Short mmCIF file of C-alpha atoms in Angstrom, two decimals:
data_model
loop_
_atom_site.label_atom_id
_atom_site.label_comp_id
_atom_site.label_asym_id
_atom_site.label_seq_id
_atom_site.Cartn_x
_atom_site.Cartn_y
_atom_site.Cartn_z
CA MET A 1 19.58 -4.95 5.77
CA SER A 2 16.66 -5.65 7.80
CA ILE A 3 12.92 -4.48 7.48
CA GLN A 4 12.77 -0.61 7.48
CA GLN A 5 9.89 1.47 8.15
CA PHE A 6 8.92 4.73 5.85
CA PRO A 7 5.91 6.84 5.59
CA GLY A 8 3.09 5.69 3.55
CA PHE A 9 3.91 7.15 0.11
CA ILE A 10 2.10 9.57 -2.31
CA ASP A 11 1.23 8.74 -6.11
CA ILE A 12 -0.08 12.34 -7.39
CA HIS A 13 -1.04 10.66 -10.96
CA VAL A 14 -3.10 7.67 -11.05
CA HIS A 15 -6.05 6.91 -13.67
CA LEU A 16 -8.48 4.49 -11.26
CA ARG A 17 -11.20 4.67 -14.31
CA GLN A 18 -14.39 5.10 -12.20
CA PRO A 19 -17.01 5.86 -13.22
CA GLY A 20 -16.88 4.83 -16.87
CA ALA A 21 -14.40 2.45 -17.36
CA THR A 22 -14.55 -0.15 -14.61
CA GLN A 23 -13.53 -3.05 -16.61
CA LYS A 24 -9.90 -1.62 -16.46
CA GLU A 25 -9.97 -0.60 -12.88
CA ASP A 26 -12.16 0.67 -10.15
CA PHE A 27 -11.59 2.65 -6.88
CA PHE A 28 -11.46 -0.83 -4.88
CA THR A 29 -8.90 -2.61 -6.84
CA GLY A 30 -6.63 0.43 -7.79
CA SER A 31 -6.60 1.20 -4.07
CA ARG A 32 -5.68 -2.26 -3.64
CA ALA A 33 -2.88 -1.94 -6.14
CA ALA A 34 -1.87 1.23 -4.51
CA VAL A 35 -1.30 -0.04 -1.02
CA LYS A 36 0.50 -3.22 -2.17
CA GLY A 37 2.86 -0.94 -3.85
CA GLY A 38 3.43 0.95 -0.72
CA PHE A 39 1.09 4.12 -1.50
CA THR A 40 -1.14 5.23 1.21
CA CYS A 41 -2.60 8.12 -0.86
CA VAL A 42 -3.41 8.59 -4.51
CA LEU A 43 -4.55 11.51 -6.52
CA ASP A 44 -6.91 10.43 -9.46
CA MET A 45 -6.99 12.17 -12.65
CA PRO A 46 -10.27 13.82 -14.23
CA ASN A 47 -10.27 12.60 -17.95
CA ASN A 48 -12.49 9.40 -17.62
CA PRO A 49 -13.69 8.76 -21.12
CA GLY A 50 -17.25 9.90 -21.46
CA ASP A 51 -17.57 10.77 -18.03
CA PRO A 52 -15.03 13.43 -17.24
CA THR A 53 -14.50 15.17 -13.88
CA ILE A 54 -15.66 18.82 -15.07
CA SER A 55 -18.55 19.67 -12.98
CA LEU A 56 -19.19 19.83 -9.26
CA ASP A 57 -21.63 16.85 -9.39
CA LYS A 58 -19.09 14.69 -11.03
CA LEU A 59 -16.60 15.37 -8.52
CA GLU A 60 -18.98 14.61 -5.65
CA GLU A 61 -20.07 11.25 -7.48
CA LYS A 62 -16.32 10.27 -7.56
CA ILE A 63 -15.79 11.35 -3.81
CA GLN A 64 -18.79 8.97 -3.01
CA LEU A 65 -17.71 6.20 -5.10
CA ALA A 66 -14.11 6.43 -3.52
CA ARG A 67 -15.45 5.25 -0.25
CA SER A 68 -14.78 1.86 -1.21
CA ALA A 69 -11.04 2.44 -1.50
CA ARG A 70 -8.56 0.85 0.85
CA CYS A 71 -6.26 3.97 0.98
CA ASP A 72 -6.82 7.75 0.65
CA ILE A 73 -7.99 9.14 -2.62
CA GLY A 74 -7.96 12.86 -3.81
CA PHE A 75 -9.03 14.22 -7.13
CA TYR A 76 -8.12 17.03 -9.65
CA TYR A 77 -10.58 19.06 -11.57
CA GLY A 78 -10.65 18.83 -15.43
CA THR A 79 -11.73 21.48 -18.00
CA ASP A 80 -12.74 21.67 -21.32
CA GLY A 81 -12.47 25.37 -21.49
CA ASN A 82 -16.34 25.74 -20.88
CA ASN A 83 -16.61 25.22 -17.14
CA LEU A 84 -14.79 27.88 -15.83
CA ASP A 85 -17.74 29.39 -13.74
CA SER A 86 -17.31 26.09 -11.47
CA PHE A 87 -13.51 26.93 -10.67
CA PRO A 88 -13.93 29.01 -7.62
CA LYS A 89 -16.24 26.46 -5.98
CA ALA A 90 -14.27 23.37 -7.06
CA ALA A 91 -10.92 25.05 -5.73
CA THR A 92 -12.38 24.94 -2.11
CA GLU A 93 -13.25 21.53 -1.97
CA ALA A 94 -11.04 19.63 0.55
CA TYR A 95 -10.72 16.42 -1.72
CA LEU A 96 -9.42 18.52 -4.60
CA PHE A 97 -5.68 19.21 -5.08
CA GLY A 98 -5.52 20.88 -8.40
CA LEU A 99 -6.65 21.47 -11.89
CA LYS A 100 -5.58 19.30 -15.05
CA LEU A 101 -5.20 20.85 -18.38
CA TYR A 102 -4.74 18.83 -21.31
CA MET A 103 -2.85 20.48 -24.11
CA GLU A 104 -1.77 17.52 -25.88
CA ASP A 105 -3.91 14.45 -27.28
CA THR A 106 -4.83 12.14 -24.46
CA THR A 107 -7.42 9.63 -23.52
CA GLY A 108 -10.57 11.08 -23.01
CA GLU A 109 -12.11 14.39 -24.32
CA LEU A 110 -10.55 17.12 -22.36
CA LEU A 111 -8.17 18.41 -25.06
CA VAL A 112 -7.90 22.08 -25.10
CA GLU A 113 -5.89 23.60 -28.08
CA ASP A 114 -7.53 27.26 -28.54
CA ALA A 115 -4.85 29.40 -27.43
CA THR A 116 -7.99 32.24 -26.12
CA LYS A 117 -9.45 29.19 -24.19
CA ILE A 118 -6.22 28.17 -22.35
CA ALA A 119 -5.62 31.81 -21.47
CA ALA A 120 -8.93 32.05 -19.86
CA ILE A 121 -8.51 28.94 -17.91
CA PHE A 122 -5.37 30.25 -16.23
CA ALA A 123 -6.97 33.48 -15.81
CA ALA A 124 -10.11 31.72 -14.22
CA TRP A 125 -8.24 29.47 -11.70
CA LYS A 126 -7.39 31.72 -9.20
CA SER A 127 -6.29 29.14 -6.37
CA ASP A 128 -3.05 28.43 -5.12
CA LYS A 129 -3.69 24.65 -5.79
CA PRO A 130 -1.44 23.92 -8.75
CA ILE A 131 -2.66 23.68 -12.57
CA LEU A 132 -1.09 20.50 -13.96
CA ILE A 133 -0.40 20.33 -17.56
CA HIS A 134 -0.16 17.53 -19.75
CA ALA A 135 1.95 19.39 -22.59
CA GLU A 136 5.01 19.07 -24.67
CA GLY A 137 7.37 21.24 -26.32
CA GLU A 138 6.16 24.79 -27.27
CA HIS A 139 2.89 24.07 -25.44
CA ILE A 140 5.08 23.96 -22.27
CA GLY A 141 6.36 27.34 -23.10
CA VAL A 142 2.88 28.69 -23.56
CA ALA A 143 1.86 27.44 -20.14
CA PHE A 144 4.96 28.78 -18.67
CA ASP A 145 4.19 32.33 -19.90
CA LEU A 146 0.64 32.19 -18.82
CA ALA A 147 1.63 31.02 -15.59
CA GLN A 148 3.77 33.94 -14.96
CA SER A 149 1.42 36.46 -16.38
CA TYR A 150 -1.31 35.26 -13.86
CA HIS A 151 0.83 34.22 -10.94
CA ARG A 152 -0.12 30.56 -11.15
CA ARG A 153 1.63 27.57 -9.73
CA ILE A 154 2.21 24.83 -12.32
CA HIS A 155 3.11 21.34 -12.32
CA VAL A 156 4.29 19.61 -15.64
CA CYS A 157 3.13 15.92 -15.61
CA HIS A 158 5.32 12.98 -17.01
CA VAL A 159 8.17 15.10 -18.40
CA ALA A 160 9.71 12.47 -21.07
CA SER A 161 12.37 14.27 -23.33
CA TRP A 162 15.40 16.14 -22.72
CA GLU A 163 14.32 19.05 -24.49
CA ASP A 164 11.06 19.31 -22.24
CA LEU A 165 13.30 18.94 -19.35
CA VAL A 166 15.62 21.70 -20.24
CA LEU A 167 12.61 23.99 -20.51
CA VAL A 168 11.64 23.08 -16.76
CA ARG A 169 15.12 23.61 -15.45
CA LYS A 170 15.18 26.90 -17.29
CA ALA A 171 11.84 28.12 -15.84
CA LYS A 172 12.98 27.05 -12.25
CA GLU A 173 16.34 29.10 -12.82
CA LYS A 174 13.97 32.26 -13.81
CA GLY A 175 11.95 31.76 -10.54
CA LEU A 176 8.83 30.58 -11.84
CA SER A 177 6.59 28.64 -9.52
CA VAL A 178 7.29 25.30 -11.62
CA THR A 179 7.50 21.71 -10.63
CA CYS A 180 7.68 18.48 -12.59
CA GLY A 181 7.36 14.73 -12.37
CA VAL A 182 8.58 11.99 -14.34
CA THR A 183 7.26 8.46 -14.75
CA PRO A 184 9.14 4.99 -14.02
CA HIS A 185 8.36 3.73 -17.36
CA HIS A 186 10.18 6.78 -18.89
CA LEU A 187 12.97 6.43 -16.54
CA PHE A 188 13.42 2.78 -17.08
CA LEU A 189 12.24 1.91 -20.65
CA SER A 190 13.65 2.76 -23.98
CA GLN A 191 13.09 2.47 -27.53
CA THR A 192 14.43 -1.17 -27.55
CA ASP A 193 11.85 -1.66 -24.72
CA ARG A 194 9.11 -0.31 -27.19
CA THR A 195 10.18 -2.80 -30.04
CA ARG A 196 10.40 -5.74 -27.57
CA LEU A 197 6.77 -5.01 -25.92
CA GLY A 198 4.97 -3.37 -28.72
CA SER A 199 1.72 -1.94 -27.86
CA PHE A 200 2.08 -2.98 -24.12
CA ALA A 201 4.75 0.06 -23.93
CA GLN A 202 2.55 2.47 -26.00
CA VAL A 203 2.05 5.51 -23.76
CA MET A 204 1.68 9.23 -24.07
CA PRO A 205 4.13 10.69 -23.75
CA SER A 206 5.90 8.27 -25.83
CA ILE A 207 8.96 6.52 -24.63
CA GLY A 208 11.92 8.17 -25.66
CA ASP A 209 15.69 7.20 -26.57
CA THR A 210 18.55 6.65 -24.30
CA SER A 211 19.34 10.63 -24.49
CA ASP A 212 15.88 11.06 -22.94
CA GLN A 213 16.31 8.36 -20.45
CA ASN A 214 19.36 9.69 -19.36
CA ALA A 215 18.61 13.52 -19.18
CA LEU A 216 15.60 12.32 -17.02
CA TRP A 217 17.92 10.56 -14.56
CA GLU A 218 20.10 13.79 -14.48
CA GLY A 219 17.10 15.62 -13.70
CA VAL A 220 16.31 13.30 -10.74
CA VAL A 221 19.71 13.45 -9.28
CA ASP A 222 20.03 17.33 -9.61
CA GLY A 223 16.68 17.95 -8.36
CA THR A 224 15.19 19.52 -11.23
CA VAL A 225 12.72 16.51 -11.18
CA ASP A 226 10.45 17.02 -7.93
CA VAL A 227 8.29 13.81 -7.91
CA VAL A 228 7.97 10.50 -9.42
CA GLU A 229 4.52 9.83 -10.62
CA SER A 230 3.32 6.23 -11.91
CA ASP A 231 0.67 7.63 -14.35
CA HIS A 232 -1.04 4.39 -13.57
CA ALA A 233 -3.35 3.72 -16.57
CA PRO A 234 -4.71 0.43 -16.58
CA HIS A 235 -6.27 -1.16 -19.66
CA THR A 236 -7.30 -4.78 -20.33
CA MET A 237 -4.85 -6.72 -22.53
CA ALA A 238 -7.62 -7.11 -25.29
CA GLU A 239 -7.66 -3.25 -25.30
CA LYS A 240 -3.83 -3.15 -25.71
CA HIS A 241 -4.26 -5.69 -28.47
CA THR A 242 -6.73 -3.48 -30.25
CA ASN A 243 -5.62 -1.41 -33.71
CA PRO A 244 -5.13 1.37 -32.30
CA PRO A 245 -4.32 0.06 -28.94
CA ALA A 246 -5.16 1.96 -25.75
CA PHE A 247 -2.31 4.40 -24.41
CA GLY A 248 -1.07 3.69 -20.95
CA VAL A 249 0.40 1.11 -18.59
CA PRO A 250 -0.21 0.27 -14.84
CA GLY A 251 2.51 1.39 -12.36
CA LEU A 252 1.11 1.28 -8.93
CA GLU A 253 2.55 -2.08 -7.88
CA THR A 254 6.17 -1.40 -9.65
CA THR A 255 7.00 2.22 -9.17
CA LEU A 256 8.77 1.77 -5.55
CA GLY A 257 10.41 -1.47 -6.42
CA LEU A 258 11.67 0.11 -9.46
CA LEU A 259 12.98 3.11 -7.60
CA LEU A 260 14.83 0.77 -4.94
CA LEU A 261 16.29 -0.92 -8.11
CA ALA A 262 17.85 2.27 -8.80
CA VAL A 263 19.21 2.79 -5.36
CA HIS A 264 20.55 -0.78 -5.64
CA GLN A 265 22.32 0.24 -8.98
CA LYS A 266 23.50 3.18 -7.12
CA ARG A 267 21.88 5.72 -9.51
CA ILE A 268 19.96 7.23 -6.48
CA SER A 269 20.04 7.16 -2.56
CA LEU A 270 17.20 5.94 -0.27
CA GLU A 271 16.75 9.65 0.77
CA THR A 272 16.05 10.69 -2.88
CA VAL A 273 13.21 7.95 -2.96
CA VAL A 274 11.65 9.56 0.12
CA LYS A 275 11.91 12.81 -1.46
CA LEU A 276 10.41 11.71 -4.64
CA LEU A 277 7.45 9.70 -3.28
CA TYR A 278 6.66 11.48 -0.12
CA ASP A 279 8.13 14.87 0.60
CA GLY A 280 7.80 16.25 -2.89
CA PRO A 281 4.34 15.33 -3.24
CA ARG A 282 3.32 16.61 0.32
CA LYS A 283 4.93 19.89 -0.38
CA ILE A 284 3.50 20.68 -3.98
CA PHE A 285 0.02 19.40 -3.18
CA SER A 286 -0.13 20.49 0.55
CA ILE A 287 -1.34 16.94 1.42
CA PRO A 288 -2.27 16.33 5.05
CA ILE A 289 -0.24 14.05 7.31
CA GLN A 290 -1.75 10.48 7.54
CA GLN A 291 -1.31 9.87 11.27
CA LYS A 292 -0.37 6.49 12.55
CA THR A 293 0.44 5.64 9.00
CA TYR A 294 3.50 3.85 7.67
CA ILE A 295 4.96 1.01 5.47
CA GLU A 296 7.71 -1.52 6.02
CA LEU A 297 10.04 -3.26 3.74
CA ASP A 298 13.71 -4.56 3.24
CA PRO A 299 15.01 -2.21 0.70
CA VAL A 300 17.81 -4.52 -0.41
CA LYS A 301 15.94 -7.74 -0.68
CA PRO A 302 14.89 -8.47 -4.40
CA PHE A 303 11.66 -9.75 -5.52
CA ILE A 304 10.41 -10.84 -8.87
CA ALA A 305 7.49 -8.10 -10.24
CA GLY A 306 4.16 -10.23 -10.79
CA ALA A 307 5.61 -13.38 -9.02
CA LEU A 308 2.58 -12.73 -6.35
CA GLY A 309 0.18 -11.61 -9.04
CA TYR A 310 -1.19 -8.21 -9.22
CA GLU A 311 -3.97 -6.28 -7.50
CA THR A 312 -4.49 -4.08 -10.31
CA LYS A 313 -7.84 -5.29 -12.33
CA CYS A 314 -5.91 -5.50 -15.59
CA ALA A 315 -3.51 -7.75 -14.19
CA TRP A 316 -0.38 -7.17 -16.10
CA SER A 317 2.74 -4.79 -16.10
CA PRO A 318 5.40 -3.87 -18.69
CA PHE A 319 7.88 -4.87 -15.97
CA ASP A 320 6.41 -8.33 -15.42
CA GLY A 321 9.52 -10.54 -14.47
CA TRP A 322 11.88 -7.85 -13.35
CA GLU A 323 13.93 -8.19 -10.41
CA LEU A 324 13.03 -5.33 -8.35
CA TYR A 325 13.73 -4.66 -4.74
CA GLY A 326 11.97 -3.69 -1.55
CA GLN A 327 8.54 -5.91 -1.68
CA VAL A 328 6.30 -4.04 0.72
CA GLN A 329 5.63 -6.37 3.44
CA THR A 330 3.40 -4.17 5.78
CA VAL A 331 1.33 -1.19 5.40
CA VAL A 332 -0.64 0.62 8.48
CA LEU A 333 -3.05 3.18 7.51
CA ARG A 334 -4.09 5.34 10.58
CA GLY A 335 -3.51 2.63 12.85
CA LYS A 336 -5.25 -0.23 10.73
CA PRO A 337 -3.28 -2.74 8.74
CA VAL A 338 -4.05 -3.12 5.18
CA VAL A 339 -1.14 -5.20 4.14
CA GLN A 340 0.59 -8.02 6.02
CA ASN A 341 3.03 -10.25 4.70
CA ALA A 342 3.16 -8.77 1.27
CA LYS A 343 -0.74 -9.46 0.97
CA VAL A 344 -3.76 -7.13 1.07
CA ILE A 345 -5.90 -8.01 3.82
#
């Protein structure tokens, strides 16, 4: 097969670390990693440690800092349960694509556990833009009940277990306005890899066993899973060696190649890749079309992850050395080349 053209893909779940942790990543380096990986639009999470996006001023600061980026960057608003008065104004911002609610432990200080606060958040967010939840188990059920009561759209981030996927599937069958995403590391890594990689496979939610992995693939194939989201969460190698280690792995430069590996393995079709990385994200988050924007690659040509180095500032990947498929050769954003011959220019 020869070079094919695709739309610029969309990653709806990245942590570009600026402001607050630019030793890990920033908008310039993270966006270079994005375009090298075939993404021309990414949506940045709000849980920057010590500097979360929970005020209009912080949102505006991020918007200004992101002007250095090589691709389009959108944002989510965060909440600690104490900033509800700012929701109406935040929801109208063109650069904002949803509200992120953390109902489980995670990086940063935005965990909300109090049931009354969680209900108040759902009541106060009156926008049609979705509420994205970091939740597992019974907390997913709580969120679904509130979403139904308040008629809110909800997106479950990084579903990682078969039990949680069943909850999503049942909610969809009941007609709730629910979508979900899975990450490449939950699709492609298992407990064996956790043992082999140690802290370099330590993520939240944790990587499951083969029953979880198989269930996630079933969800991709049957359409329960709406998007693949990288959850690009870079940390320096030193931070991954600390005790306890930082949670998260980079993913912008390997997500597409892994999905094309799945095409090569006949797990999914090329059309499914486009649905997961473009059609699904655009529909769920109402992302505007990028005019004169496309990427080019040969989807059946193998390449070695990391052989050309990494653009992400952390400069490593849990998939380093894997044989992936479809190295991105060209990226054009609104008529301007940003990648040529597999190199960011």
